[in-house]
Amino acid sequence: MTARVKMALLGCGNIAQSHWQGIQHHAPLIEVTTLVDSDIARAESMAERTGGQAFGSLEKALAAGDFAAVDIMLPHHLHEEAARRSFAAGKHVVLEKPMAPTLDACERILAAAKEAGTVFMVAEQSQYWPDALKVQQLIQNGTIGQLISARATFASAAAAYSGPKPWRYYREKMGGGICIDAGAHWIRPLRMWLGEIDEVVALVGYPETEMEGESLARALLRFDAGVVAVFEALYGGEFERPGEEFRITGTKGELVIYNGGGHPILFDQAHPEGKVIRTTESGREAGFGYELADFTHAVLEGKPLAATPEYSLGELRTALAICRSATTRQWEKVWG
């Protein structure tokens, strides 16, 4: 019988639904045996669909559940306690990004992971987006020549809600604003394509007035290789404008990805009107499944992850540097 990873899903909210779909379609070696949520009714609802056992707390699940790995999908400020408790119990851990809201908390989590000696992965779905991987391949193959510049744009209409204010609207729980959250998905591909970010200069704004962290950011990112990229993020308004999400310019051409992802378009001398570059999978939703499949291969086979947990600190550090720059109004080092 093929070995499988018995997994607990910690947090059964919206992101857990995407993880569950990813497991069903792209991570067949995961067996969801345990569902954990402080809202026990939500855990029980998901248990009915997965066939697992529901618990109202991680403490109870660790005491009585049957699982070797924990998939942590909680508000950012709860990441550290859940991760460290899971490592202390000898569990493998996949943790939704960011690792934690602060660098100090991240260091404590990394130390706990090292002491446990189990597999630790920070889940960043855009590392596995088919269109991002295709662009990475084309750049590495020299399709657009030497890189000159890039642009990444994220825009989302503000979600309507009733009842209590969402946890993402609180700086203490979020650790920041749009840059540390959804914006990270647009920073990771830039790092995959252009290398590491050295420094940033930025302005931020607060168009979503109920959100304590920034809901608008405009930044220049200077990479170690000398390339400068524009990064834009917006959460607000009642509609999402159409347009480009990514544009990467080289000496021989450009690669463009439009809103919603899909297939990159190559513009060069041979294709001035643009050539659609097909990917094996057009939907970015598949990224959730691909990242969890990567995690299972690390657990079962010892295969290296596509990105180490330490590498994931790049998005957090970039977001923090953007906010510092907005205050100091000068270039801020990312890794300094």
Short mmCIF file of C-alpha atoms in Angstrom, two decimals:
data_model
loop_
_atom_site.label_atom_id
_atom_site.label_comp_id
_atom_site.label_asym_id
_atom_site.label_seq_id
_atom_site.Cartn_x
_atom_site.Cartn_y
_atom_site.Cartn_z
CA MET A 1 0.00 0.00 0.00
CA THR A 2 1.30 3.48 -0.91
CA ALA A 3 2.34 5.49 2.14
CA ARG A 4 0.20 8.53 2.86
CA VAL A 5 0.49 11.56 5.12
CA LYS A 6 -2.22 11.79 7.76
CA MET A 7 -3.00 15.47 8.13
CA ALA A 8 -4.90 17.81 10.44
CA LEU A 9 -6.39 20.96 8.97
CA LEU A 10 -6.09 23.66 11.62
CA GLY A 11 -8.58 26.41 10.78
CA CYS A 12 -11.58 25.53 8.64
CA GLY A 13 -12.34 28.91 7.09
CA ASN A 14 -12.15 30.05 3.47
CA ILE A 15 -8.52 29.15 2.79
CA ALA A 16 -9.12 25.63 4.12
CA GLN A 17 -11.67 25.10 1.35
CA SER A 18 -9.01 25.87 -1.25
CA HIS A 19 -6.54 23.54 0.47
CA TRP A 20 -9.11 20.77 0.58
CA GLN A 21 -9.86 21.18 -3.13
CA GLY A 22 -6.14 21.12 -3.84
CA ILE A 23 -5.72 17.91 -1.85
CA GLN A 24 -8.56 16.25 -3.73
CA HIS A 25 -7.25 17.17 -7.18
CA HIS A 26 -3.46 17.34 -6.86
CA ALA A 27 -2.21 15.87 -3.56
CA PRO A 28 -3.50 12.28 -3.44
CA LEU A 29 -0.94 11.21 -0.83
CA ILE A 30 -2.63 13.29 1.86
CA GLU A 31 -5.31 11.75 4.07
CA VAL A 32 -7.21 14.38 6.04
CA THR A 33 -7.97 12.68 9.34
CA THR A 34 -8.47 15.65 11.65
CA LEU A 35 -10.30 18.99 11.46
CA VAL A 36 -9.66 21.69 14.06
CA ASP A 37 -11.46 24.99 14.55
CA SER A 38 -12.48 27.07 17.55
CA ASP A 39 -15.92 27.09 15.93
CA ILE A 40 -16.65 23.39 16.42
CA ALA A 41 -19.64 23.51 14.11
CA ARG A 42 -17.37 24.62 11.27
CA ALA A 43 -14.93 21.82 12.04
CA GLU A 44 -17.76 19.29 12.14
CA SER A 45 -19.12 20.53 8.81
CA MET A 46 -15.75 20.00 7.17
CA ALA A 47 -15.32 16.66 8.91
CA GLU A 48 -18.47 15.44 7.18
CA ARG A 49 -16.92 16.22 3.79
CA THR A 50 -13.44 14.88 4.50
CA GLY A 51 -14.28 11.90 6.67
CA GLY A 52 -12.03 13.17 9.46
CA GLN A 53 -12.61 13.77 13.17
CA ALA A 54 -13.53 17.23 14.44
CA PHE A 55 -11.93 19.00 17.41
CA GLY A 56 -12.52 22.42 18.93
CA SER A 57 -8.86 23.11 19.75
CA LEU A 58 -5.35 22.09 18.71
CA GLU A 59 -4.67 20.93 22.27
CA LYS A 60 -7.52 18.41 22.10
CA ALA A 61 -6.50 17.28 18.61
CA LEU A 62 -2.89 16.68 19.66
CA ALA A 63 -4.14 14.63 22.62
CA ALA A 64 -6.59 12.43 20.75
CA GLY A 65 -6.22 12.91 16.99
CA ASP A 66 -4.51 10.60 14.51
CA PHE A 67 -2.21 12.68 12.30
CA ALA A 68 1.46 13.23 11.50
CA ALA A 69 1.23 16.68 9.91
CA VAL A 70 -0.60 19.93 10.58
CA ASP A 71 -1.76 22.38 7.92
CA ILE A 72 -2.05 25.70 9.81
CA MET A 73 -4.54 28.19 8.32
CA LEU A 74 -5.14 30.71 11.10
CA PRO A 75 -4.98 34.50 11.44
CA HIS A 76 -1.38 35.66 11.31
CA HIS A 77 -1.02 36.49 15.00
CA LEU A 78 -1.90 32.89 15.93
CA HIS A 79 0.75 31.27 13.72
CA GLU A 80 3.58 31.19 16.23
CA GLU A 81 1.75 29.45 19.07
CA ALA A 82 0.15 26.86 16.76
CA ALA A 83 3.40 26.10 14.94
CA ARG A 84 5.52 25.81 18.07
CA ARG A 85 2.95 23.61 19.77
CA SER A 86 2.79 21.36 16.71
CA PHE A 87 6.58 21.07 16.51
CA ALA A 88 6.75 20.29 20.22
CA ALA A 89 4.41 17.37 19.52
CA GLY A 90 6.73 16.11 16.78
CA LYS A 91 4.45 17.01 13.86
CA HIS A 92 5.37 18.04 10.35
CA VAL A 93 4.03 21.53 9.65
CA VAL A 94 2.81 23.39 6.60
CA LEU A 95 2.01 26.97 7.58
CA GLU A 96 0.14 29.51 5.47
CA LYS A 97 2.19 32.62 4.73
CA PRO A 98 3.39 34.79 6.30
CA MET A 99 5.30 32.62 8.72
CA ALA A 100 4.39 35.18 11.39
CA PRO A 101 3.73 38.94 11.56
CA THR A 102 7.18 39.78 13.01
CA LEU A 103 10.73 38.66 12.32
CA ASP A 104 11.27 37.80 16.00
CA ALA A 105 8.31 35.41 15.91
CA CYS A 106 9.64 33.87 12.70
CA GLU A 107 13.01 33.22 14.35
CA ARG A 108 11.30 31.43 17.25
CA ILE A 109 9.28 29.29 14.83
CA LEU A 110 12.39 28.38 12.83
CA ALA A 111 14.19 27.42 16.04
CA ALA A 112 11.27 25.19 17.08
CA ALA A 113 11.26 23.54 13.64
CA LYS A 114 15.00 22.86 13.85
CA GLU A 115 14.64 21.33 17.29
CA ALA A 116 11.75 19.13 16.17
CA GLY A 117 13.62 17.90 13.09
CA THR A 118 10.39 17.51 11.14
CA VAL A 119 9.44 18.96 7.75
CA PHE A 120 8.50 22.64 7.81
CA MET A 121 7.00 24.45 4.85
CA VAL A 122 5.62 27.99 4.56
CA ALA A 123 2.86 27.78 1.96
CA GLU A 124 3.13 30.44 -0.74
CA GLN A 125 0.82 29.37 -3.53
CA SER A 126 2.35 31.66 -6.19
CA GLN A 127 5.57 29.62 -5.99
CA TYR A 128 3.52 26.95 -7.78
CA TRP A 129 1.37 29.04 -10.12
CA PRO A 130 1.66 27.46 -13.58
CA ASP A 131 1.99 30.85 -15.29
CA ALA A 132 4.70 31.99 -12.86
CA LEU A 133 6.66 28.79 -13.41
CA LYS A 134 6.33 29.11 -17.18
CA VAL A 135 7.68 32.69 -17.08
CA GLN A 136 10.55 31.51 -14.88
CA GLN A 137 11.40 28.83 -17.45
CA LEU A 138 11.26 31.29 -20.36
CA ILE A 139 13.52 33.77 -18.56
CA GLN A 140 16.03 31.05 -17.71
CA ASN A 141 16.00 29.92 -21.35
CA GLY A 142 16.88 33.44 -22.49
CA THR A 143 13.64 33.93 -24.40
CA ILE A 144 13.45 37.68 -23.67
CA GLY A 145 17.19 38.22 -23.32
CA GLN A 146 18.80 40.12 -20.46
CA LEU A 147 16.27 41.46 -17.97
CA ILE A 148 15.75 45.23 -17.92
CA SER A 149 12.70 45.89 -15.75
CA ALA A 150 9.45 44.43 -14.42
CA ARG A 151 6.08 45.44 -13.04
CA ALA A 152 3.69 43.62 -10.72
CA THR A 153 0.18 44.92 -10.04
CA PHE A 154 -2.35 43.50 -7.60
CA ALA A 155 -5.82 45.05 -7.33
CA SER A 156 -8.92 43.78 -5.57
CA ALA A 157 -12.26 45.32 -4.76
CA ALA A 158 -12.96 45.54 -1.04
CA ALA A 159 -15.04 42.58 0.08
CA ALA A 160 -18.46 43.36 1.51
CA TYR A 161 -19.08 41.94 4.97
CA SER A 162 -21.76 41.91 7.63
CA GLY A 163 -21.27 41.39 11.32
CA PRO A 164 -17.90 41.84 13.06
CA LYS A 165 -15.01 43.45 11.23
CA PRO A 166 -12.79 40.78 9.56
CA TRP A 167 -9.56 39.95 11.39
CA ARG A 168 -7.55 41.16 8.40
CA TYR A 169 -8.70 44.71 9.13
CA TYR A 170 -6.81 44.75 12.46
CA ARG A 171 -3.09 45.59 12.33
CA GLU A 172 -2.36 43.62 15.51
CA LYS A 173 -3.78 40.43 14.01
CA MET A 174 -2.59 40.98 10.45
CA GLY A 175 0.86 42.37 11.17
CA GLY A 176 0.36 45.06 8.52
CA GLY A 177 -1.85 45.54 5.52
CA ILE A 178 -2.15 44.55 1.88
CA CYS A 179 1.60 44.05 1.36
CA ILE A 180 1.98 41.36 4.03
CA ASP A 181 -1.20 39.63 2.86
CA ALA A 182 -2.32 39.30 -0.77
CA GLY A 183 0.51 41.48 -2.05
CA ALA A 184 2.98 38.75 -1.08
CA HIS A 185 1.62 36.58 -3.89
CA TRP A 186 2.87 39.19 -6.39
CA ILE A 187 6.23 39.71 -4.69
CA ARG A 188 7.16 36.00 -4.78
CA PRO A 189 7.07 35.66 -8.60
CA LEU A 190 9.27 38.76 -8.92
CA ARG A 191 11.82 37.09 -6.65
CA MET A 192 11.57 33.85 -8.61
CA TRP A 193 12.27 35.70 -11.87
CA LEU A 194 14.63 38.51 -10.89
CA GLY A 195 16.47 37.19 -7.84
CA GLU A 196 16.63 38.68 -4.37
CA ILE A 197 15.36 42.15 -3.49
CA ASP A 198 18.00 44.46 -2.03
CA GLU A 199 16.07 47.63 -1.15
CA VAL A 200 12.77 49.42 -1.66
CA VAL A 201 11.34 52.91 -1.70
CA ALA A 202 7.58 53.31 -1.33
CA LEU A 203 4.46 55.24 -0.44
CA VAL A 204 1.35 53.70 1.13
CA GLY A 205 -2.26 54.82 1.53
CA TYR A 206 -5.45 53.87 3.34
CA PRO A 207 -8.39 54.03 0.88
CA GLU A 208 -10.13 51.19 2.74
CA THR A 209 -10.70 53.34 5.79
CA GLU A 210 -11.85 50.54 8.12
CA MET A 211 -8.60 48.63 7.53
CA GLU A 212 -5.88 49.61 10.02
CA GLY A 213 -2.99 48.49 7.80
CA GLU A 214 -2.18 49.97 4.41
CA SER A 215 -4.65 49.14 1.61
CA LEU A 216 -2.62 50.87 -1.08
CA ALA A 217 1.09 50.61 -1.87
CA ARG A 218 3.29 51.96 -4.66
CA ALA A 219 6.91 50.84 -4.52
CA LEU A 220 10.13 50.51 -6.45
CA LEU A 221 12.03 47.30 -5.72
CA ARG A 222 15.75 47.25 -6.53
CA PHE A 223 17.12 43.73 -6.92
CA ASP A 224 20.63 42.49 -6.18
CA ALA A 225 21.18 42.13 -9.93
CA GLY A 226 20.45 45.84 -10.40
CA VAL A 227 17.05 45.44 -12.06
CA VAL A 228 14.31 47.73 -10.72
CA ALA A 229 10.68 46.58 -10.61
CA VAL A 230 7.48 48.48 -9.90
CA PHE A 231 5.17 46.90 -7.31
CA GLU A 232 1.59 48.14 -6.91
CA ALA A 233 -1.08 46.83 -4.56
CA LEU A 234 -4.61 48.05 -3.96
CA TYR A 235 -7.48 46.76 -1.85
CA GLY A 236 -10.48 49.04 -2.11
CA GLY A 237 -13.35 50.33 -4.19
CA GLU A 238 -16.29 48.36 -5.54
CA PHE A 239 -14.75 46.81 -8.66
CA GLU A 240 -11.49 45.32 -9.84
CA ARG A 241 -10.09 47.07 -12.86
CA PRO A 242 -8.92 45.02 -15.85
CA GLY A 243 -5.30 45.21 -16.90
CA GLU A 244 -1.87 43.68 -16.55
CA GLU A 245 -0.72 41.79 -13.48
CA PHE A 246 2.87 41.29 -14.59
CA ARG A 247 5.11 42.72 -17.30
CA ILE A 248 8.73 41.57 -17.57
CA THR A 249 10.90 43.41 -20.08
CA GLY A 250 14.13 42.10 -21.52
CA THR A 251 16.55 43.07 -24.28
CA LYS A 252 14.82 40.71 -26.74
CA GLY A 253 11.15 40.97 -25.76
CA GLU A 254 8.49 41.14 -23.08
CA LEU A 255 6.32 38.68 -21.19
CA VAL A 256 2.90 39.85 -20.01
CA ILE A 257 0.31 38.20 -17.75
CA TYR A 258 -3.13 39.78 -17.62
CA ASN A 259 -5.62 39.80 -14.73
CA GLY A 260 -6.58 36.39 -13.43
CA GLY A 261 -3.46 34.63 -14.58
CA GLY A 262 -3.57 31.99 -17.27
CA HIS A 263 -1.19 31.84 -20.17
CA PRO A 264 1.68 34.36 -20.48
CA ILE A 265 1.92 36.33 -23.72
CA LEU A 266 5.28 36.81 -25.42
CA PHE A 267 5.96 39.98 -27.39
CA ASP A 268 9.15 40.05 -29.49
CA GLN A 269 10.31 40.77 -33.03
CA ALA A 270 8.88 37.48 -34.29
CA HIS A 271 5.58 38.04 -32.46
CA PRO A 272 4.85 41.80 -32.35
CA GLU A 273 1.13 41.09 -31.85
CA GLY A 274 1.84 38.66 -29.05
CA LYS A 275 2.14 34.88 -28.84
CA VAL A 276 0.22 32.97 -26.17
CA ILE A 277 2.54 30.62 -24.29
CA ARG A 278 0.51 27.65 -23.12
CA THR A 279 0.96 26.23 -19.65
CA THR A 280 0.11 22.71 -18.55
CA GLU A 281 -2.52 24.08 -16.16
CA SER A 282 -4.18 27.46 -16.62
CA GLY A 283 -5.77 27.83 -13.20
CA ARG A 284 -3.86 29.31 -10.28
CA GLU A 285 -6.14 27.45 -7.86
CA ALA A 286 -4.05 24.38 -8.70
CA GLY A 287 -1.20 26.04 -6.80
CA PHE A 288 -2.76 25.03 -3.49
CA GLY A 289 -2.66 21.39 -4.48
CA TYR A 290 0.81 21.56 -5.98
CA GLU A 291 2.30 23.08 -2.82
CA LEU A 292 0.71 20.41 -0.63
CA ALA A 293 1.93 17.68 -2.98
CA ASP A 294 5.44 19.14 -2.66
CA PHE A 295 5.05 18.98 1.12
CA THR A 296 4.03 15.31 1.04
CA HIS A 297 7.06 14.36 -1.07
CA ALA A 298 9.29 16.10 1.47
CA VAL A 299 7.65 14.16 4.30
CA LEU A 300 7.55 10.77 2.61
CA GLU A 301 10.72 10.87 0.51
CA GLY A 302 12.89 13.55 2.03
CA LYS A 303 12.70 15.54 -1.23
CA PRO A 304 13.80 19.20 -0.89
CA LEU A 305 10.97 21.72 -1.00
CA ALA A 306 10.71 24.12 -3.92
CA ALA A 307 11.32 26.94 -1.42
CA THR A 308 12.69 26.71 2.11
CA PRO A 309 10.88 28.37 5.03
CA GLU A 310 13.82 30.77 5.33
CA TYR A 311 13.25 31.85 1.72
CA SER A 312 9.67 32.82 2.59
CA LEU A 313 11.01 35.59 4.81
CA GLY A 314 11.68 37.58 1.64
CA GLU A 315 8.04 38.58 1.19
CA LEU A 316 7.63 39.51 4.85
CA ARG A 317 10.86 41.51 4.88
CA THR A 318 9.84 43.30 1.67
CA ALA A 319 6.43 44.22 3.11
CA LEU A 320 8.04 45.53 6.30
CA ALA A 321 10.60 47.52 4.29
CA ILE A 322 7.81 49.07 2.19
CA CYS A 323 6.06 50.30 5.33
CA ARG A 324 9.33 51.62 6.80
CA SER A 325 10.07 53.48 3.59
CA ALA A 326 6.63 55.07 3.61
CA THR A 327 7.55 56.55 7.00
CA THR A 328 11.20 57.48 6.38
CA ARG A 329 10.60 58.51 2.73
CA GLN A 330 13.89 56.93 1.68
CA TRP A 331 15.29 53.64 0.37
CA GLU A 332 15.08 50.85 2.95
CA LYS A 333 17.12 47.66 2.92
CA VAL A 334 15.15 44.41 2.84
CA TRP A 335 17.74 42.13 4.43
CA GLY A 336 19.76 44.71 6.34
#
